Amino acid sequence: MSRITGARERARTEITAAIKDEARRQLAEEGAGRLSLRAVARTLGIASSALYRYYPSRDELLTALIVDAYDALGADAERALAAAGPPAGPPLVRWQAVCRAVRAWALEHPHEYALIYGSPVPGYSAPLVTTGPAARVGLALIAVARDAHAHGTLGAPGSPPALPPGLRADAERLAAELDIPLPAPAVAELVAAWVQLFGLVSFEVFGQLNRVVDARAEFFDQAVVRLARSLGLTGDSLSGQPAVTERGSSEGS
Amino acid sequence: MSRITGARERARTEITAAIKDEARRQLAEEGAGRLSLRAVARTLGIASSALYRYYPSRDELLTALIVDAYDALGADAERALAAAGPPAGPPLVRWQAVCRAVRAWALEHPHEYALIYGSPVPGYSAPLVTTGPAARVGLALIAVARDAHAHGTLGAPGSPPALPPGLRADAERLAAELDIPLPAPAVAELVAAWVQLFGLVSFEVFGQLNRVVDARAEFFDQAVVRLARSLGLTGDSLSGQPAVTERGSSEGS
DNA sequence: CACAAAACGAGAGCACTGCTCTTGCTTTTC
DNA sequence: GAAAAGCAAGAGCAGTGCTCTCGTTTTGTG
């Protein structure tokens, strides 16, 4: 895989990367809908048809960007988790770290976030390649709960209202697939928290909080702590200095 | 406004409606990204340039569709609320009714849902016209809490962890703006529940639950009940016969 | 080394898009 | 009845994704 490469092959990987980089630049500026292969080729100084030797279609390029976005977000989440103290530390702090990292990344890369967590592109169905990177944030969240469980800092779930059978089956399947050493109700709670984390972030990034909530960071932190409590995570909340400070509503005209 | 209209004016409103209807048809089939003015004009048998006499741009057409979508969703939510018993009835049932109506509408109209709650269109910023219809679901949720409060069926919020100042300000502003006779912590809780409701629905509609949760309706109902409990809504959960039955994952290839 | 095979870049071209402008025609208004 | 306004259609512009062909360059192999 890392054999010494001929000049041509090296040029190929370089150009492929250059195309993806320029595409990501345009994506970050204008959004996925306005990403134009011709524009990418233009700023790269090559003919638009030449671009098709590297990415057979616009969808393929988008897929590459999607994978990268998942990976960047996942890496940020993992980094934040690693920096938030050892596995034996207070789980609430670690939980907050991961959640705040997700929010911070999303606010910094709104178009890339929209690409992976927004409305799916019409004719496009995410290929299986994306499932691995897509799971990284979820795995980080799982790690927090798992470590807390292992170190006895995972209390009882907030409200376990008799897991219905289908949900229990899902939880057990997930626990088996991902090797999560947690009881089914905890897994179900974890999935719910995962969904709500991204619900919070999406609402903010997509501008749905405009004219409703101004204290975005406080709102987010509050919700995150509540999620953690419902999971049974213990520890004191670190309330000061949120990962992303307040900013005015980001709408245009 | 409802003066008798000349033939020309009548034709105008008819054609305007026909354009919007056809556009909505294409939107429902292909999604907002693939909505083409020329295609609409084609199936309507008119020249594409003629269409611009009725909608000055694609964005204006989209705005009309957005308003309609908000209104349709809001109407469904209000209808479900009205059918879920009197204001003095058990608030949990009414809460569930509204939430389920939102989910059902979203699953039936995924592209229209994506138009209003998905990633925003690049150059497009929602005009103020949309804010009224957009608020209808929120107002229905507020009505549930308000009625419960008025009839003494609103318990204490689940976990009021010392509302931070910015959030409290937001809550008080909202309570004043919308005339909500509820204490600030309850308003804050309500907003959080509102966000999480749409987070749940969006995750499901946008296919993020694929390969994770199969028992979608159970998952949703569970989360909705938890939201209601955290609000302090009382009553027994109606668990049987969810508004939308299970269906297999809706992904393509 | 020579030569066929593969990879490559550029250009032309197709079908499509949103949108504008001009040209006639019809309806309304004075 | 004439002037004004509204209207439909067509041509056209600039842009898009994508395909195909045609020379050129690089590669691996006999």
PDB file of C-alpha atoms in Angstrom, chain B residues 92 95-97 99-100 197 200 219-229:
ATOM      1  CA  LEU B  92     -49.758  13.789  28.273  1.00  0.00           C
ATOM      2  CA  TRP B  95     -48.758  16.258  24.048  1.00  0.00           C
ATOM      3  CA  GLN B  96     -48.379  12.897  22.416  1.00  0.00           C
ATOM      4  CA  ALA B  97     -51.023  13.748  19.871  1.00  0.00           C
ATOM      5  CA  CYS B  99     -45.818  15.127  18.603  1.00  0.00           C
ATOM      6  CA  ARG B 100     -47.143  12.153  16.705  1.00  0.00           C
ATOM      7  CA  LEU B 197     -39.011  16.874  19.119  1.00  0.00           C
ATOM      8  CA  LEU B 200     -36.033  13.225  16.740  1.00  0.00           C
ATOM      9  CA  PHE B 219     -38.313   4.943  19.994  1.00  0.00           C
ATOM     10  CA  PHE B 220     -40.160   8.115  19.154  1.00  0.00           C
ATOM     11  CA  ASP B 221     -42.985   7.500  21.588  1.00  0.00           C
ATOM     12  CA  GLN B 222     -40.561   6.692  24.338  1.00  0.00           C
ATOM     13  CA  ALA B 223     -38.695   9.916  23.783  1.00  0.00           C
ATOM     14  CA  VAL B 224     -41.881  11.933  23.559  1.00  0.00           C
ATOM     15  CA  VAL B 225     -43.110  10.598  26.865  1.00  0.00           C
ATOM     16  CA  ARG B 226     -39.796  11.436  28.427  1.00  0.00           C
ATOM     17  CA  LEU B 227     -40.040  14.975  27.095  1.00  0.00           C
ATOM     18  CA  ALA B 228     -43.525  15.286  28.544  1.00  0.00           C
ATOM     19  CA  ARG B 229     -42.359  14.015  31.912  1.00  0.00           C
TER      20      ARG B 229
END
